JSON list of C-alpha atoms in Angstrom, two decimals:
[
{"chain": "I", "resi": 9, "resn": "MET", "atom": "CA", "xyz": [59.55, 165.22, 196.15]},
{"chain": "I", "resi": 10, "resn": "ALA", "atom": "CA", "xyz": [56.42, 164.49, 194.55]},
{"chain": "I", "resi": 11, "resn": "ASP", "atom": "CA", "xyz": [53.97, 167.18, 193.22]},
{"chain": "I", "resi": 12, "resn": "THR", "atom": "CA", "xyz": [51.51, 166.66, 195.90]},
{"chain": "I", "resi": 13, "resn": "GLU", "atom": "CA", "xyz": [54.01, 166.88, 198.79]},
{"chain": "I", "resi": 14, "resn": "LYS", "atom": "CA", "xyz": [55.27, 170.09, 197.29]},
{"chain": "I", "resi": 15, "resn": "ARG", "atom": "CA", "xyz": [51.80, 171.48, 197.00]},
{"chain": "I", "resi": 16, "resn": "MET", "atom": "CA", "xyz": [51.07, 170.52, 200.60]},
{"chain": "I", "resi": 17, "resn": "LEU", "atom": "CA", "xyz": [54.25, 172.04, 201.78]},
{"chain": "I", "resi": 18, "resn": "LYS", "atom": "CA", "xyz": [53.62, 175.27, 200.08]},
{"chain": "I", "resi": 19, "resn": "ILE", "atom": "CA", "xyz": [50.03, 175.31, 201.44]},
{"chain": "I", "resi": 20, "resn": "LYS", "atom": "CA", "xyz": [51.27, 174.87, 205.03]},
{"chain": "I", "resi": 21, "resn": "THR", "atom": "CA", "xyz": [54.04, 177.20, 204.70]},
{"chain": "I", "resi": 22, "resn": "GLY", "atom": "CA", "xyz": [51.74, 179.79, 203.37]},
{"chain": "I", "resi": 23, "resn": "SER", "atom": "CA", "xyz": [49.47, 179.42, 206.20]},
{"chain": "I", "resi": 24, "resn": "VAL", "atom": "CA", "xyz": [52.36, 179.89, 208.75]},
{"chain": "I", "resi": 25, "resn": "VAL", "atom": "CA", "xyz": [53.53, 182.97, 206.86]},
{"chain": "I", "resi": 26, "resn": "ARG", "atom": "CA", "xyz": [49.90, 184.42, 206.58]},
{"chain": "I", "resi": 27, "resn": "LEU", "atom": "CA", "xyz": [49.15, 183.75, 210.21]},
{"chain": "I", "resi": 28, "resn": "ASN", "atom": "CA", "xyz": [52.47, 185.40, 211.30]},
{"chain": "I", "resi": 29, "resn": "LYS", "atom": "CA", "xyz": [51.70, 188.46, 209.22]},
{"chain": "I", "resi": 30, "resn": "GLU", "atom": "CA", "xyz": [48.19, 188.62, 210.80]},
{"chain": "I", "resi": 31, "resn": "LEU", "atom": "CA", "xyz": [49.61, 188.45, 214.14]},
{"chain": "I", "resi": 32, "resn": "GLY", "atom": "CA", "xyz": [51.83, 191.31, 213.45]},
{"chain": "I", "resi": 33, "resn": "LEU", "atom": "CA", "xyz": [48.95, 193.42, 212.06]},
{"chain": "I", "resi": 34, "resn": "TYR", "atom": "CA", "xyz": [46.92, 192.72, 215.03]},
{"chain": "I", "resi": 35, "resn": "GLU", "atom": "CA", "xyz": [49.85, 193.84, 217.47]},
{"chain": "I", "resi": 36, "resn": "THR", "atom": "CA", "xyz": [50.46, 196.92, 215.45]},
{"chain": "I", "resi": 37, "resn": "GLU", "atom": "CA", "xyz": [46.66, 197.83, 215.45]},
{"chain": "I", "resi": 38, "resn": "LYS", "atom": "CA", "xyz": [46.60, 197.19, 219.33]},
{"chain": "I", "resi": 39, "resn": "GLU", "atom": "CA", "xyz": [49.44, 199.58, 219.94]},
{"chain": "I", "resi": 40, "resn": "ALA", "atom": "CA", "xyz": [47.79, 202.28, 217.58]},
{"chain": "I", "resi": 41, "resn": "GLU", "atom": "CA", "xyz": [44.40, 201.87, 219.01]},
{"chain": "I", "resi": 42, "resn": "ALA", "atom": "CA", "xyz": [45.91, 202.28, 222.57]},
{"chain": "I", "resi": 43, "resn": "LYS", "atom": "CA", "xyz": [47.69, 205.42, 221.64]},
{"chain": "I", "resi": 44, "resn": "ARG", "atom": "CA", "xyz": [44.43, 206.70, 220.08]},
{"chain": "I", "resi": 45, "resn": "VAL", "atom": "CA", "xyz": [42.30, 206.03, 223.17]},
{"chain": "I", "resi": 46, "resn": "ALA", "atom": "CA", "xyz": [44.75, 207.81, 225.30]},
{"chain": "I", "resi": 47, "resn": "LYS", "atom": "CA", "xyz": [44.97, 210.78, 223.01]},
{"chain": "I", "resi": 48, "resn": "MET", "atom": "CA", "xyz": [41.29, 210.91, 223.04]},
{"chain": "I", "resi": 49, "resn": "ARG", "atom": "CA", "xyz": [41.02, 210.80, 226.78]},
{"chain": "I", "resi": 50, "resn": "ASP", "atom": "CA", "xyz": [43.80, 213.52, 227.14]},
{"chain": "I", "resi": 51, "resn": "GLU", "atom": "CA", "xyz": [41.95, 215.70, 224.74]},
{"chain": "I", "resi": 52, "resn": "GLY", "atom": "CA", "xyz": [38.62, 215.09, 226.47]},
{"chain": "I", "resi": 53, "resn": "ALA", "atom": "CA", "xyz": [36.73, 213.66, 223.39]},
{"chain": "I", "resi": 54, "resn": "ASP", "atom": "CA", "xyz": [33.14, 212.60, 223.63]},
{"chain": "I", "resi": 55, "resn": "ALA", "atom": "CA", "xyz": [32.30, 209.65, 225.81]},
{"chain": "I", "resi": 56, "resn": "TYR", "atom": "CA", "xyz": [30.72, 207.87, 222.94]},
{"chain": "I", "resi": 57, "resn": "ASP", "atom": "CA", "xyz": [33.75, 208.12, 220.75]},
{"chain": "I", "resi": 58, "resn": "ILE", "atom": "CA", "xyz": [36.06, 207.01, 223.47]},
{"chain": "I", "resi": 59, "resn": "LYS", "atom": "CA", "xyz": [33.83, 204.06, 224.12]},
{"chain": "I", "resi": 60, "resn": "HIS", "atom": "CA", "xyz": [33.73, 203.06, 220.43]},
{"chain": "I", "resi": 61, "resn": "ALA", "atom": "CA", "xyz": [37.75, 203.30, 220.26]},
{"chain": "I", "resi": 62, "resn": "VAL", "atom": "CA", "xyz": [37.92, 201.21, 223.44]},
{"chain": "I", "resi": 63, "resn": "SER", "atom": "CA", "xyz": [35.77, 198.55, 221.86]},
{"chain": "I", "resi": 64, "resn": "VAL", "atom": "CA", "xyz": [38.08, 198.46, 218.85]},
{"chain": "I", "resi": 65, "resn": "LEU", "atom": "CA", "xyz": [41.01, 198.17, 221.08]},
{"chain": "I", "resi": 66, "resn": "GLU", "atom": "CA", "xyz": [39.48, 195.23, 222.96]},
{"chain": "I", "resi": 67, "resn": "GLU", "atom": "CA", "xyz": [38.79, 193.56, 219.83]},
{"chain": "I", "resi": 68, "resn": "ALA", "atom": "CA", "xyz": [42.31, 193.78, 218.76]},
{"chain": "I", "resi": 69, "resn": "LYS", "atom": "CA", "xyz": [43.36, 192.47, 222.10]},
{"chain": "I", "resi": 70, "resn": "ILE", "atom": "CA", "xyz": [40.98, 189.48, 221.88]},
{"chain": "I", "resi": 71, "resn": "MET", "atom": "CA", "xyz": [42.45, 188.61, 218.34]},
{"chain": "I", "resi": 72, "resn": "ILE", "atom": "CA", "xyz": [45.94, 188.36, 219.34]},
{"chain": "I", "resi": 73, "resn": "PRO", "atom": "CA", "xyz": [45.81, 185.22, 221.47]},
{"chain": "I", "resi": 74, "resn": "ASP", "atom": "CA", "xyz": [43.49, 183.56, 219.07]},
{"chain": "I", "resi": 75, "resn": "THR", "atom": "CA", "xyz": [45.84, 184.32, 216.14]},
{"chain": "I", "resi": 76, "resn": "ARG", "atom": "CA", "xyz": [48.95, 183.12, 218.17]},
{"chain": "I", "resi": 77, "resn": "GLN", "atom": "CA", "xyz": [47.20, 180.02, 218.93]},
{"chain": "I", "resi": 78, "resn": "ARG", "atom": "CA", "xyz": [46.21, 179.35, 215.32]},
{"chain": "I", "resi": 79, "resn": "LEU", "atom": "CA", "xyz": [49.84, 180.17, 214.28]},
{"chain": "I", "resi": 80, "resn": "GLU", "atom": "CA", "xyz": [51.29, 177.72, 216.73]},
{"chain": "I", "resi": 81, "resn": "GLY", "atom": "CA", "xyz": [48.95, 175.01, 215.61]},
{"chain": "I", "resi": 82, "resn": "ALA", "atom": "CA", "xyz": [49.85, 175.72, 211.91]},
{"chain": "I", "resi": 83, "resn": "LEU", "atom": "CA", "xyz": [53.51, 175.65, 212.77]},
{"chain": "I", "resi": 84, "resn": "GLN", "atom": "CA", "xyz": [53.12, 172.28, 214.57]},
{"chain": "I", "resi": 85, "resn": "ASP", "atom": "CA", "xyz": [51.23, 171.05, 211.58]},
{"chain": "I", "resi": 86, "resn": "LEU", "atom": "CA", "xyz": [53.91, 172.11, 209.28]},
{"chain": "I", "resi": 87, "resn": "THR", "atom": "CA", "xyz": [56.62, 170.72, 211.38]},
{"chain": "I", "resi": 88, "resn": "GLY", "atom": "CA", "xyz": [54.83, 167.30, 211.62]},
{"chain": "I", "resi": 89, "resn": "TYR", "atom": "CA", "xyz": [54.16, 167.27, 207.88]},
{"chain": "I", "resi": 90, "resn": "VAL", "atom": "CA", "xyz": [57.94, 167.81, 207.25]},
{"chain": "I", "resi": 91, "resn": "VAL", "atom": "CA", "xyz": [59.09, 165.33, 209.55]},
{"chain": "I", "resi": 92, "resn": "GLY", "atom": "CA", "xyz": [56.56, 162.78, 208.57]},
{"chain": "I", "resi": 93, "resn": "SER", "atom": "CA", "xyz": [56.74, 163.19, 204.84]},
{"chain": "I", "resi": 94, "resn": "LEU", "atom": "CA", "xyz": [60.52, 163.34, 204.30]},
{"chain": "I", "resi": 95, "resn": "THR", "atom": "CA", "xyz": [61.77, 160.10, 202.85]},
{"chain": "I", "resi": 96, "resn": "TYR", "atom": "CA", "xyz": [65.40, 159.06, 203.19]},
{"chain": "I", "resi": 97, "resn": "SER", "atom": "CA", "xyz": [66.39, 160.13, 199.71]},
{"chain": "I", "resi": 98, "resn": "THR", "atom": "CA", "xyz": [64.63, 163.48, 199.98]},
{"chain": "I", "resi": 99, "resn": "ALA", "atom": "CA", "xyz": [66.29, 163.98, 203.32]},
{"chain": "I", "resi": 100, "resn": "LEU", "atom": "CA", "xyz": [69.71, 163.31, 201.87]},
{"chain": "I", "resi": 101, "resn": "ARG", "atom": "CA", "xyz": [68.94, 165.87, 198.84]},
{"chain": "I", "resi": 102, "resn": "ALA", "atom": "CA", "xyz": [67.94, 168.37, 201.49]},
{"chain": "I", "resi": 103, "resn": "LEU", "atom": "CA", "xyz": [70.99, 168.28, 203.53]},
{"chain": "I", "resi": 104, "resn": "PRO", "atom": "CA", "xyz": [73.89, 170.59, 202.54]},
{"chain": "I", "resi": 105, "resn": "VAL", "atom": "CA", "xyz": [76.96, 168.95, 200.94]},
{"chain": "I", "resi": 106, "resn": "LEU", "atom": "CA", "xyz": [79.66, 168.54, 203.58]}
]
């Protein structure tokens, strides 16, 4: 595999890993903010504070589908690159010895 192929593979793989991590963080944030909003409502917190917490929750909810879509695109890009760039010899080297 040429250096440019390795570099591109590393970049594309890094994008998938980063977006997967980002998606997990947004999902965790959404759960935490939902609990926070529920707790604030139960405790009778100030309406302004609740409104602000709800807006943070909504922002996290909005980011999840966007990040998921970008992750799917990056994964398709990586898959297409791997399938398209593997030559016969590198494919044989990548296969485990039977």
